[in-house]
Short mmCIF file of C-alpha atoms in Angstrom, two decimals:
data_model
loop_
_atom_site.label_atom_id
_atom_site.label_comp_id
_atom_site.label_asym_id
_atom_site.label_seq_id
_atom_site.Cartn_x
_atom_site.Cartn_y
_atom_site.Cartn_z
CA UNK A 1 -34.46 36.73 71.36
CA UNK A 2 -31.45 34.22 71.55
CA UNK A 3 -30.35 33.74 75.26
CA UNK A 4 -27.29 31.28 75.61
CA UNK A 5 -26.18 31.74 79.47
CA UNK A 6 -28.62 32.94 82.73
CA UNK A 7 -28.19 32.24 86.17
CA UNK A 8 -30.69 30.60 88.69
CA UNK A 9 -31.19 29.22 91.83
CA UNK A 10 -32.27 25.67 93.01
CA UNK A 11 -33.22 24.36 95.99
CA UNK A 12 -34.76 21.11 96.56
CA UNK A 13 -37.55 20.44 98.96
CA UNK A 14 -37.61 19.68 102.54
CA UNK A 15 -38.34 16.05 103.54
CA UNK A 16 -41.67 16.26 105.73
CA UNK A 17 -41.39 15.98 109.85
CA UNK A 18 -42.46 12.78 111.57
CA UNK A 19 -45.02 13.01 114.31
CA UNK A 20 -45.35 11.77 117.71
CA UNK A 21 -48.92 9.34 118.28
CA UNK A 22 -50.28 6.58 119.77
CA UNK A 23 -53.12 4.27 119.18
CA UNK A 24 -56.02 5.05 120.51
CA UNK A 25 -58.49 2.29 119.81
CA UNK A 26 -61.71 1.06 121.80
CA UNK A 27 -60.54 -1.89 123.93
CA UNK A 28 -57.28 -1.80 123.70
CA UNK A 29 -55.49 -0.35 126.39
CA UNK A 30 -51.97 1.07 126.39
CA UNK A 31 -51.47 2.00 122.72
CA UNK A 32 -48.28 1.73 121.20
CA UNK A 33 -46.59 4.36 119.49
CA UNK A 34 -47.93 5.04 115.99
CA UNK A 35 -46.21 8.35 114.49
CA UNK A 36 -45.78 7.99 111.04
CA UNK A 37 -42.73 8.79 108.96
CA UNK A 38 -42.59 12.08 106.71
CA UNK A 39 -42.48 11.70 102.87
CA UNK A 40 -39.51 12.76 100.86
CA UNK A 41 -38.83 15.78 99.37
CA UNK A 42 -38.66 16.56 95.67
CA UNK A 43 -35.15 16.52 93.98
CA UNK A 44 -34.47 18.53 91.24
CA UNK A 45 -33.30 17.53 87.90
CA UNK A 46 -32.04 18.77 84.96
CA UNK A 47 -33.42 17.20 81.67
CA UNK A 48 -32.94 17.91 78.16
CA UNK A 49 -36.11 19.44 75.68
CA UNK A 50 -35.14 18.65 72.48
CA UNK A 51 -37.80 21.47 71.08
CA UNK A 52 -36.24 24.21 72.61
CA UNK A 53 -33.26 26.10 70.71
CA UNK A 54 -32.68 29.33 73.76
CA UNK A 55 -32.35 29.46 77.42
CA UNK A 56 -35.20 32.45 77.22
CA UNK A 57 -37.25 30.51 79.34
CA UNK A 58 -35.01 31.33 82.68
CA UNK A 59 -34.90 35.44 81.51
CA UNK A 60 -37.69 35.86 83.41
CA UNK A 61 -38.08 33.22 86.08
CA UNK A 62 -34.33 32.59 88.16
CA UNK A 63 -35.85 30.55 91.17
CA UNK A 64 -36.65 27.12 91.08
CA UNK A 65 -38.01 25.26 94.21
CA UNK A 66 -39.09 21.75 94.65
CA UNK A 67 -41.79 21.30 97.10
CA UNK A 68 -41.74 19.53 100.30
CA UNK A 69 -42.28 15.99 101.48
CA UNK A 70 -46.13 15.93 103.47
CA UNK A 71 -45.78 15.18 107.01
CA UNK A 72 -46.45 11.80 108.42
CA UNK A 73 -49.46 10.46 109.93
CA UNK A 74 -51.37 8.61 112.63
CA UNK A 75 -51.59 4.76 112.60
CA UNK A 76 -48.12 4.86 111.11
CA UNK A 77 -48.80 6.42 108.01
CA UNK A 78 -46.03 7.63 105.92
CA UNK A 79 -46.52 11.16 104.57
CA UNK A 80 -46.27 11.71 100.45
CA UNK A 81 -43.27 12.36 98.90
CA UNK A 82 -42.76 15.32 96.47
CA UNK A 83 -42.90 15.06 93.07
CA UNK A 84 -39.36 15.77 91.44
CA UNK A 85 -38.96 19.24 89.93
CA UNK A 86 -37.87 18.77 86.33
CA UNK A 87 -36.07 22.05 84.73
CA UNK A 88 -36.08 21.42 81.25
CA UNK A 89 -32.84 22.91 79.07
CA UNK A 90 -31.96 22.75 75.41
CA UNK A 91 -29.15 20.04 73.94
CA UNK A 92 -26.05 21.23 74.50
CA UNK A 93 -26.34 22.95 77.76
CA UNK A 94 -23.59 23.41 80.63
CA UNK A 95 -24.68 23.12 83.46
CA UNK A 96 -22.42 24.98 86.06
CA UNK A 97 -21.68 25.64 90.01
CA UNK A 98 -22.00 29.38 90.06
CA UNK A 99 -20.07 29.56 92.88
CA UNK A 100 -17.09 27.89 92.00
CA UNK A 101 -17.26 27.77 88.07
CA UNK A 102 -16.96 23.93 88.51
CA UNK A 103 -18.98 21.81 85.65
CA UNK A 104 -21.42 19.39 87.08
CA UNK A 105 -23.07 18.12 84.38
CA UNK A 106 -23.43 18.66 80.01
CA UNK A 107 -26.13 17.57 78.47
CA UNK A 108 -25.59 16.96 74.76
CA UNK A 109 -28.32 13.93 74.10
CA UNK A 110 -32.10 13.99 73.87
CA UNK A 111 -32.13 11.26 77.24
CA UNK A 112 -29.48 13.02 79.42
CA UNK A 113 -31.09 13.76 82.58
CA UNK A 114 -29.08 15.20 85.63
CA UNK A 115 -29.84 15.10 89.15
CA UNK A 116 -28.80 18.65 90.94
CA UNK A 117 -30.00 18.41 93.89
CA UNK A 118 -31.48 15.22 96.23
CA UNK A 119 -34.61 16.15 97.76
CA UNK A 120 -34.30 16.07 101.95
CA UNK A 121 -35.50 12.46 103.89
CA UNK A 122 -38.96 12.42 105.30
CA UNK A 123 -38.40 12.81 109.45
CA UNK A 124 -38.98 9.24 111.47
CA UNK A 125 -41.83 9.36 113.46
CA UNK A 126 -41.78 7.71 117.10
CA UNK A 127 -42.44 4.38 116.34
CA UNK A 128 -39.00 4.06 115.48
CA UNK A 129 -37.75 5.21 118.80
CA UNK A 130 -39.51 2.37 120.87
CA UNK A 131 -37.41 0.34 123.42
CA UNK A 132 -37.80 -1.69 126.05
CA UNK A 133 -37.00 1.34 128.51
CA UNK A 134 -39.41 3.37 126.57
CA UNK A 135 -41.81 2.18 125.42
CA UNK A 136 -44.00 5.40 124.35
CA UNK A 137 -41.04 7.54 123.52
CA UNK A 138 -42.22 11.29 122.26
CA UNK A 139 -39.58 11.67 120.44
CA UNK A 140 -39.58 12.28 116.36
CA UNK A 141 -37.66 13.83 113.56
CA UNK A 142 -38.37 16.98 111.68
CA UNK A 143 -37.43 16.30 107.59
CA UNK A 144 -34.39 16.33 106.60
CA UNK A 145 -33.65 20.31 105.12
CA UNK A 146 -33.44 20.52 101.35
CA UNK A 147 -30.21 21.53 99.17
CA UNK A 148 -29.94 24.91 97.81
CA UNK A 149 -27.54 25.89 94.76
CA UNK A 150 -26.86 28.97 92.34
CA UNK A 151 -26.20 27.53 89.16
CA UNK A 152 -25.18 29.06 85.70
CA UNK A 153 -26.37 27.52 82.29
CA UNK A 154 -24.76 27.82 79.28
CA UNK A 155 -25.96 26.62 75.82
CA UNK A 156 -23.41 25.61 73.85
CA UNK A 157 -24.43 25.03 69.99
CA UNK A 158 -24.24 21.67 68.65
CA UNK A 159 -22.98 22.04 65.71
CA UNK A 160 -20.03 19.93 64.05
CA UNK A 161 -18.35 22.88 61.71
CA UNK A 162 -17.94 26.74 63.12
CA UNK A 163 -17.43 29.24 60.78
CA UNK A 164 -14.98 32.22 62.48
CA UNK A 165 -13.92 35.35 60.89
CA UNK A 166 -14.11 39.13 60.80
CA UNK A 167 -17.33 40.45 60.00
CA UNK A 168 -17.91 40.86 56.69
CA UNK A 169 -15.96 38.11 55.19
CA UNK A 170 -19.08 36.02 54.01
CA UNK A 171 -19.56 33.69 56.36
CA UNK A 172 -23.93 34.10 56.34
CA UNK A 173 -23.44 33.96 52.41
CA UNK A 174 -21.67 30.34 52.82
CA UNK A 175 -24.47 29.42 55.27
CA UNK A 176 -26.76 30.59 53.19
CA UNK A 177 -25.26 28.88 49.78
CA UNK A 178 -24.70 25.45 51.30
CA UNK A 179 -27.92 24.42 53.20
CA UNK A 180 -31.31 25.66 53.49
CA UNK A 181 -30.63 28.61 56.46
CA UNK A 182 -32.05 32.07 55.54
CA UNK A 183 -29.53 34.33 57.79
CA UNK A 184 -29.43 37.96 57.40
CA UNK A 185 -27.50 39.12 54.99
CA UNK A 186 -25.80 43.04 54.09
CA UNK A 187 -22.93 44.47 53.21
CA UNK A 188 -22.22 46.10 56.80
CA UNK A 189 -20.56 44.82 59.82
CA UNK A 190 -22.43 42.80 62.67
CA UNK A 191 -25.46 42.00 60.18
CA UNK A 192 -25.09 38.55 62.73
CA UNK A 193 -26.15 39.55 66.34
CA UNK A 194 -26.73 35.41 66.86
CA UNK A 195 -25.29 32.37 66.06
CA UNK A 196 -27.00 30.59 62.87
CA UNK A 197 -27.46 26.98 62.26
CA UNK A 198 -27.61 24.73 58.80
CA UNK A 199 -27.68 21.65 57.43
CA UNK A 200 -25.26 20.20 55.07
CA UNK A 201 -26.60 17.42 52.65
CA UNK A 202 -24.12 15.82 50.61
CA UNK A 203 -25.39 13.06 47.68
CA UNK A 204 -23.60 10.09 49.64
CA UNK A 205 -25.51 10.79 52.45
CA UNK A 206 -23.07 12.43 54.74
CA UNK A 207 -24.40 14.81 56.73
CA UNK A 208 -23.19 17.62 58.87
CA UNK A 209 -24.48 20.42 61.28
CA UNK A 210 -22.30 24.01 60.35
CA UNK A 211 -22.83 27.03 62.89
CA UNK A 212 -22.25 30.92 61.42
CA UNK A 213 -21.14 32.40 64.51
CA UNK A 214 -20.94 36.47 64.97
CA UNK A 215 -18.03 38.08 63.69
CA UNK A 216 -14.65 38.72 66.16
CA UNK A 217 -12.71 41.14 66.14
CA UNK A 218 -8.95 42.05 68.04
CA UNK A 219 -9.99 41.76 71.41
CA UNK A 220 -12.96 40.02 71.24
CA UNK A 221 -11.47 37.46 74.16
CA UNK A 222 -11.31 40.27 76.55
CA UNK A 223 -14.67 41.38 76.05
CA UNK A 224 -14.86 43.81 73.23
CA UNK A 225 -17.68 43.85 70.21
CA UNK A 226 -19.83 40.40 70.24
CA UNK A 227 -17.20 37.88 69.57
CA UNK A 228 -16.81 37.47 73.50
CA UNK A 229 -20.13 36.53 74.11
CA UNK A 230 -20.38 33.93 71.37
CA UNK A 231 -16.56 32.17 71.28
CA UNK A 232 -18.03 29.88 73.69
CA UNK A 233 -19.97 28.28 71.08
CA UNK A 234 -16.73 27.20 69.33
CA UNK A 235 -15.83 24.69 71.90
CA UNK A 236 -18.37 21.86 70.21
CA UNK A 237 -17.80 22.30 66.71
CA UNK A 238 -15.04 19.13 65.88
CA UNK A 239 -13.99 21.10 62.73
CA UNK A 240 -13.45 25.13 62.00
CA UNK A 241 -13.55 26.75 58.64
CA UNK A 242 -11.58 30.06 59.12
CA UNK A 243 -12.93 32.62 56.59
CA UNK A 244 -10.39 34.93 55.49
CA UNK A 245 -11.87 37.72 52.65
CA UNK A 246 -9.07 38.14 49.79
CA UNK A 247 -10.48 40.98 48.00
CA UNK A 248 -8.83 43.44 49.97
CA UNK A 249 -12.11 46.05 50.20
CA UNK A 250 -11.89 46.53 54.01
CA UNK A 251 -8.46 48.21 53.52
CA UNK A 252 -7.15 44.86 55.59
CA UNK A 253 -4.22 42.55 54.99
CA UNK A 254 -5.86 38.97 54.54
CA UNK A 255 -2.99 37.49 56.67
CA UNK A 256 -3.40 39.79 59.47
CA UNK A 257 -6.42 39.47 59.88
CA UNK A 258 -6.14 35.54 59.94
CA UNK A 259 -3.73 35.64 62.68
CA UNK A 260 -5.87 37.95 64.72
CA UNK A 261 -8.85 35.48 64.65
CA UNK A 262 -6.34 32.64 66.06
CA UNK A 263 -4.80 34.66 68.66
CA UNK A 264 -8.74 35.53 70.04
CA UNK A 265 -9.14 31.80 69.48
CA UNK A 266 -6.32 31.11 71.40
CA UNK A 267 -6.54 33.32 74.46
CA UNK A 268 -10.44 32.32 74.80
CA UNK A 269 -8.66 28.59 74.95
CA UNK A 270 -5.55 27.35 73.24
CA UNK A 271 -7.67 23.62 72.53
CA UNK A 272 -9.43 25.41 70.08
CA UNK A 273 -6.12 25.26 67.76
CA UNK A 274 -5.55 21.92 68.29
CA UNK A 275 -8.12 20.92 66.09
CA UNK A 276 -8.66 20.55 62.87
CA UNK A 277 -9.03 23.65 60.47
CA UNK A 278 -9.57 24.87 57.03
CA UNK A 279 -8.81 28.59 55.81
CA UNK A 280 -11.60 29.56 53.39
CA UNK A 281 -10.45 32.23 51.12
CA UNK A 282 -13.35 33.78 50.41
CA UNK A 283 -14.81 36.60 47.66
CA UNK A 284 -12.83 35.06 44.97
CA UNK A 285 -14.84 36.56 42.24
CA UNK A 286 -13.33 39.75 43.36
CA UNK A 287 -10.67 41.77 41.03
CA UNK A 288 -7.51 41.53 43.36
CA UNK A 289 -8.29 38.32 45.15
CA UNK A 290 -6.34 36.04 43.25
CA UNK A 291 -2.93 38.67 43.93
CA UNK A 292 -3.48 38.30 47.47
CA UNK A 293 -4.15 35.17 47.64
CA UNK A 294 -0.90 34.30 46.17
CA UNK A 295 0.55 36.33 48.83
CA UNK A 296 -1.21 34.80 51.63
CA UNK A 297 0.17 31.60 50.81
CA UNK A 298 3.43 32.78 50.92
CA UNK A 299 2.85 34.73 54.24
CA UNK A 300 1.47 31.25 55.85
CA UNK A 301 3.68 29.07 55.06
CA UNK A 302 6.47 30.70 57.82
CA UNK A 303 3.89 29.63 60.45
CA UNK A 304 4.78 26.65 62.21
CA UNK A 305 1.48 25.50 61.42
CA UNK A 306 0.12 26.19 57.94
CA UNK A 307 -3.67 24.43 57.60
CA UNK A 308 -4.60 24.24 54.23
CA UNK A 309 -6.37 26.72 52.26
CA UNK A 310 -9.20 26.65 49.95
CA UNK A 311 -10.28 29.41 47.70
CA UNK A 312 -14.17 29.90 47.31
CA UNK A 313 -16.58 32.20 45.80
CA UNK A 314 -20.01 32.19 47.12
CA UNK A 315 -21.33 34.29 44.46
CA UNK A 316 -20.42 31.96 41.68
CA UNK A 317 -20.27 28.60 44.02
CA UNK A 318 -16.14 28.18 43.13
CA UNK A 319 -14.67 25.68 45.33
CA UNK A 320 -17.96 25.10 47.25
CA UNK A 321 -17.77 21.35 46.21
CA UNK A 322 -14.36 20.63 47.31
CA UNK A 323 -14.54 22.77 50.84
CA UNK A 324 -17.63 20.69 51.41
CA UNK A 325 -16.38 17.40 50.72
CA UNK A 326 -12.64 18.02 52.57
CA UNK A 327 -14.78 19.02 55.44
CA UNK A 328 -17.04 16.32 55.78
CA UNK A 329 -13.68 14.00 54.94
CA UNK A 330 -12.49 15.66 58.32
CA UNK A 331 -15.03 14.88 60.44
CA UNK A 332 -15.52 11.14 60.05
CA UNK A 333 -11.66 11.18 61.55
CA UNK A 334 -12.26 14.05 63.71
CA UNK A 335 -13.54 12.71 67.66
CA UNK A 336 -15.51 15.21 69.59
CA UNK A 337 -13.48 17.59 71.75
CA UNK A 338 -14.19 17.67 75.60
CA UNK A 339 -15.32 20.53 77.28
CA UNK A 340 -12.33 22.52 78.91
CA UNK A 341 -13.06 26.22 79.75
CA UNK A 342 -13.83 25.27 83.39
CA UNK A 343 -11.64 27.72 86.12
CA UNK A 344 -9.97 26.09 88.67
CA UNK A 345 -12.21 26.17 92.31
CA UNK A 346 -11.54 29.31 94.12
CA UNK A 347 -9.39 28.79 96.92
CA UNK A 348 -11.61 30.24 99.70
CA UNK A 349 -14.09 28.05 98.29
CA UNK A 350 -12.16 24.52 98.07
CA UNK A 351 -15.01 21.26 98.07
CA UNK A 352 -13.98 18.69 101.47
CA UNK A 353 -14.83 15.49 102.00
CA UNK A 354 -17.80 15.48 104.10
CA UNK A 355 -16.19 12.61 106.18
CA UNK A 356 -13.38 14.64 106.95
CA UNK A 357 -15.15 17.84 107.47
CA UNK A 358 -15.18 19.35 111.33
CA UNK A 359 -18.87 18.18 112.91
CA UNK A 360 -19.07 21.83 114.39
CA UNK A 361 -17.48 24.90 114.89
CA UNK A 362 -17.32 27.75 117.39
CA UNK A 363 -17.34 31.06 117.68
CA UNK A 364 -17.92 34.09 119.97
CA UNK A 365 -20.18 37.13 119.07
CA UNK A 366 -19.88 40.27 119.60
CA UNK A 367 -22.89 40.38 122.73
CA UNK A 368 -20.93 37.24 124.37
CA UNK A 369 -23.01 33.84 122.99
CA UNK A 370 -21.24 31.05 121.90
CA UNK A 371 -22.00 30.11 118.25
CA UNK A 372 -22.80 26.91 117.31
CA UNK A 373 -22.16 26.72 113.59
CA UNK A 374 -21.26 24.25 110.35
CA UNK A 375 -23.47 21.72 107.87
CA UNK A 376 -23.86 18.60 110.30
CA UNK A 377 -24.60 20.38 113.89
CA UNK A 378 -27.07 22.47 112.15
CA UNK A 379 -28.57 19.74 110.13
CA UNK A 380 -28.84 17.70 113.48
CA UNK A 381 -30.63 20.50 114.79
CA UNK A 382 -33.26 21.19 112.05
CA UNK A 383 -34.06 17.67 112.47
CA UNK A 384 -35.18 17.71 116.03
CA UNK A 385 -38.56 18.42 116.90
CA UNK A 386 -38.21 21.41 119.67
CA UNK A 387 -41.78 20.25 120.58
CA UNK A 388 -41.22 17.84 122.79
CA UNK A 389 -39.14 17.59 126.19
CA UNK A 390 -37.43 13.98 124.99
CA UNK A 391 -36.69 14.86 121.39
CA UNK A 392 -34.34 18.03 123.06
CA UNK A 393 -32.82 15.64 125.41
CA UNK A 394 -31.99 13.26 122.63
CA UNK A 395 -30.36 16.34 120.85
CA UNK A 396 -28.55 17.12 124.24
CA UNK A 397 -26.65 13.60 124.49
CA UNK A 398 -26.04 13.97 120.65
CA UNK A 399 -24.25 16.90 121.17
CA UNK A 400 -22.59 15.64 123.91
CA UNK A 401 -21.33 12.06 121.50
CA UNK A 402 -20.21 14.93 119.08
CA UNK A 403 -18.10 16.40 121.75
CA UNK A 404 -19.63 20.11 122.00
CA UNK A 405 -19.84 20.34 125.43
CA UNK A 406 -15.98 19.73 125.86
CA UNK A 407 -15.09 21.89 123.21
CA UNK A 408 -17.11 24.58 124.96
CA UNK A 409 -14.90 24.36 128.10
CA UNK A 410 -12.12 24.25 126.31
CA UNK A 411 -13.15 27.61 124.37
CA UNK A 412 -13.39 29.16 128.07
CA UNK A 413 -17.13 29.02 128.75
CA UNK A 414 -18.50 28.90 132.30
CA UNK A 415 -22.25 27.50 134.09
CA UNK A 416 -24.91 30.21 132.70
CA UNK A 417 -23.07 31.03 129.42
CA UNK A 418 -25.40 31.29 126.43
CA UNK A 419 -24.99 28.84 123.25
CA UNK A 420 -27.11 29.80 120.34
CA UNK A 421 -27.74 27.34 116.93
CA UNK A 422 -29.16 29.31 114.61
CA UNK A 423 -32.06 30.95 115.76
CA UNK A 424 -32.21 28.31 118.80
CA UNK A 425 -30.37 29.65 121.91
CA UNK A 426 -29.87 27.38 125.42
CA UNK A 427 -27.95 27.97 128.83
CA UNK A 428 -24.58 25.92 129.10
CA UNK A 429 -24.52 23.81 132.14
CA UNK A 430 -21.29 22.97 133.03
#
């Protein structure tokens, strides 16, 4: 089965918590602190596997979590870090922010290797906190929380030439003429439910990659027949052969039917006409082909932009020479297009600069709490071990640097009130 887009979800894993210890050796009186630092937690990463050709790995499995960072030890001893989570992908995948539709990353080479998301920072453990007015402080850090993340993946084919047409017009025979790919091939519409690859060989050693993609149809940008689902696979190819059938046996004019597949090209994303392409007039060796083709020519030359045409017969290999040589003639002066079907970020859901973002925020609920809530103040919070009396006065005077308890008085609340962080809830002393 041929899977080209799935969505998953990432999270990379927590950093482990440093601990609170002391050394307790024979002889040696008043031990230091000796808490150990947690290990860090495993990022994931998006790498390319050049011998896979679908995404039908992720049908089945959609969550992907890197594990944790081990927790430190006694006598100072740092904790292990995680191993990295590699997800492996095929070349020529998208990978995109679910959320917002923004691209973070394509990977299009055999060594392209993204980072998603950073695994969390192992937790310091209390020999960092030493001072010369504490000198066994119990105070440590829990690890730093991991990153989570829906992400989309698309596979995008990499192929250098796209064939597009109606169904029907011959573009599996080409394929199957010019290289060495078997496609399916009958005389009924939709014989290609998935895009087919080939390999072009020409005798000066110019090669090329060509890509039959599923028929389109009017309306196949809006969703309708299998056009919609594969149009996306257009956006790589550097060079697109537009098969138009001349014999007339459908019962279709030739030149509406070429406009149609432009105007689908078009509303998917205008780019895709601003490259370079070749109208294949196909099924030559039919009776009324050469009639029409006359008048096609005549229809397409009122367009304000009239590619040139090429009439071929698959059947009897007419033309098959020249369309391969103009296309290859093309592509060495043809650059490769940038991706460009990414939506602009939703407004509700616009990226800030984590130096400018608010430290906190607060709110009221319905039973009366105050609601401690935003990345950094609950961050600060997951990263305090609850365990001990001095790590929660530490968190106390860091919520008093960040300003909290003013804010809360200025929000209205009084000596008693209740202030809840996540599932963490405290009395306001005013």
């Amino acid at each position: 089965m041929f899977v080209d887009q799935v969505k998953i979800n990432v999270k990379s894993g927590k950093g482990g918590n440093g601990i609170v210890a002391f050394r307790r050796e024979k002889y040696v009186p008043n031990g230091g602190p000796a808490g150990g630092d947690g290990g860090r937690g495993g990022s994931v990463i998006f790498a390319v596997e050049t011998g896979m050709s679908t995404l039908m790995d992720f049908r089945y499995k959609r969550k992907f979590k890197a594990d944790n960072g081990a927790d430190g030890g006694n006598k100072k001893m740092t904790g292990k870090s995680a191993d990295d989570l590699y997800i492996y992908v095929p070349e020529g995948t998208s990978v995109y922010d679910d959320n917002t539709n923004k691209l973070l990353f394509d990977l299009v080479n055999p060594d392209d290797k993204f980072v998603a998301l950073k695994g969390g920072r192992g937790g310091r453990g209390n020999t960092h906190f030493a001072s010369a007015k504490n000198s066994a402080p119990e105070i440590a850090e829990n690890g730093e929380p991991g990153e989570e993340l829906n992400v989309r993946l698309e596979l995008k084919m990499l192929a250098d030439v796209g064939l597009v047409g109606f169904p029907s017009v011959g573009k599996s025979t080409l394929l199957s003429t010019i290289t060495t790919a078997k496609p399916k091939v009958a005389q009924y519409h939709f014989t290609t439910l998935v895009p087919n690859l080939g390999m072009v060989r020409l005798d000066d050693g110019r090669d090329f990659v060509i890509a039959d993609l599923p028929g389109l149809i009017e309306g196949a940008s809006s969703g309708v027949g299998l056009g919609f689902k594969f149009l996306r696979h257009v956006e790589r190819t550097r060079v697109i052969l537009h098969l138009v059938d001349m014999s007339g046996q459908e019962g279709r004019s030739p030149y509406e039917d070429y406009k149609k597949i432009n105007d689908e090209l078009s509303k998917y994303d205008d780019n895709l006409l601003k490259r370079p392409q070749i109208v294949v007039a196909t099924k030559m060796d039919m009776p009324d082909s050469e009639d029409n083709l006359a008048e096609f020519k005549e229809q397409i030359k009122q367009d304000d932009v009239a590619y040139e045409v090429l009439p071929i017969s698959s059947v009897t290999h007419k033309g098959l020479k020249e369309l391969i040589s103009k296309t290859s003639d093309l592509l060495e002066t043809t650059p490769k297009f940038p991706i460009t079907d990414v939506e602009d970020v939703k407004d509700d859901e616009v990226e800030y600069n984590a130096d400018e973002e608010a430290p906190f925020n607060i709110k009221r609920d319905e039973d009366g709490v105050w609601v401690l809530y935003g990345d950094k103040i609950e961050k600060l919070f997951q990263m305090t071990d609850t365990t001990h009396d001095q790590s929660m006065l530490r968190f106390a005077r860091q919520l008093r640097g960040m300003g909290v308890d003013d804010a809360l008085r200025k929000h209205g609340a009084k000596d008693g009130d209740l202030v809840s962080i996540l599932d963490f809830t405290f009395t306001f002393v005013d």
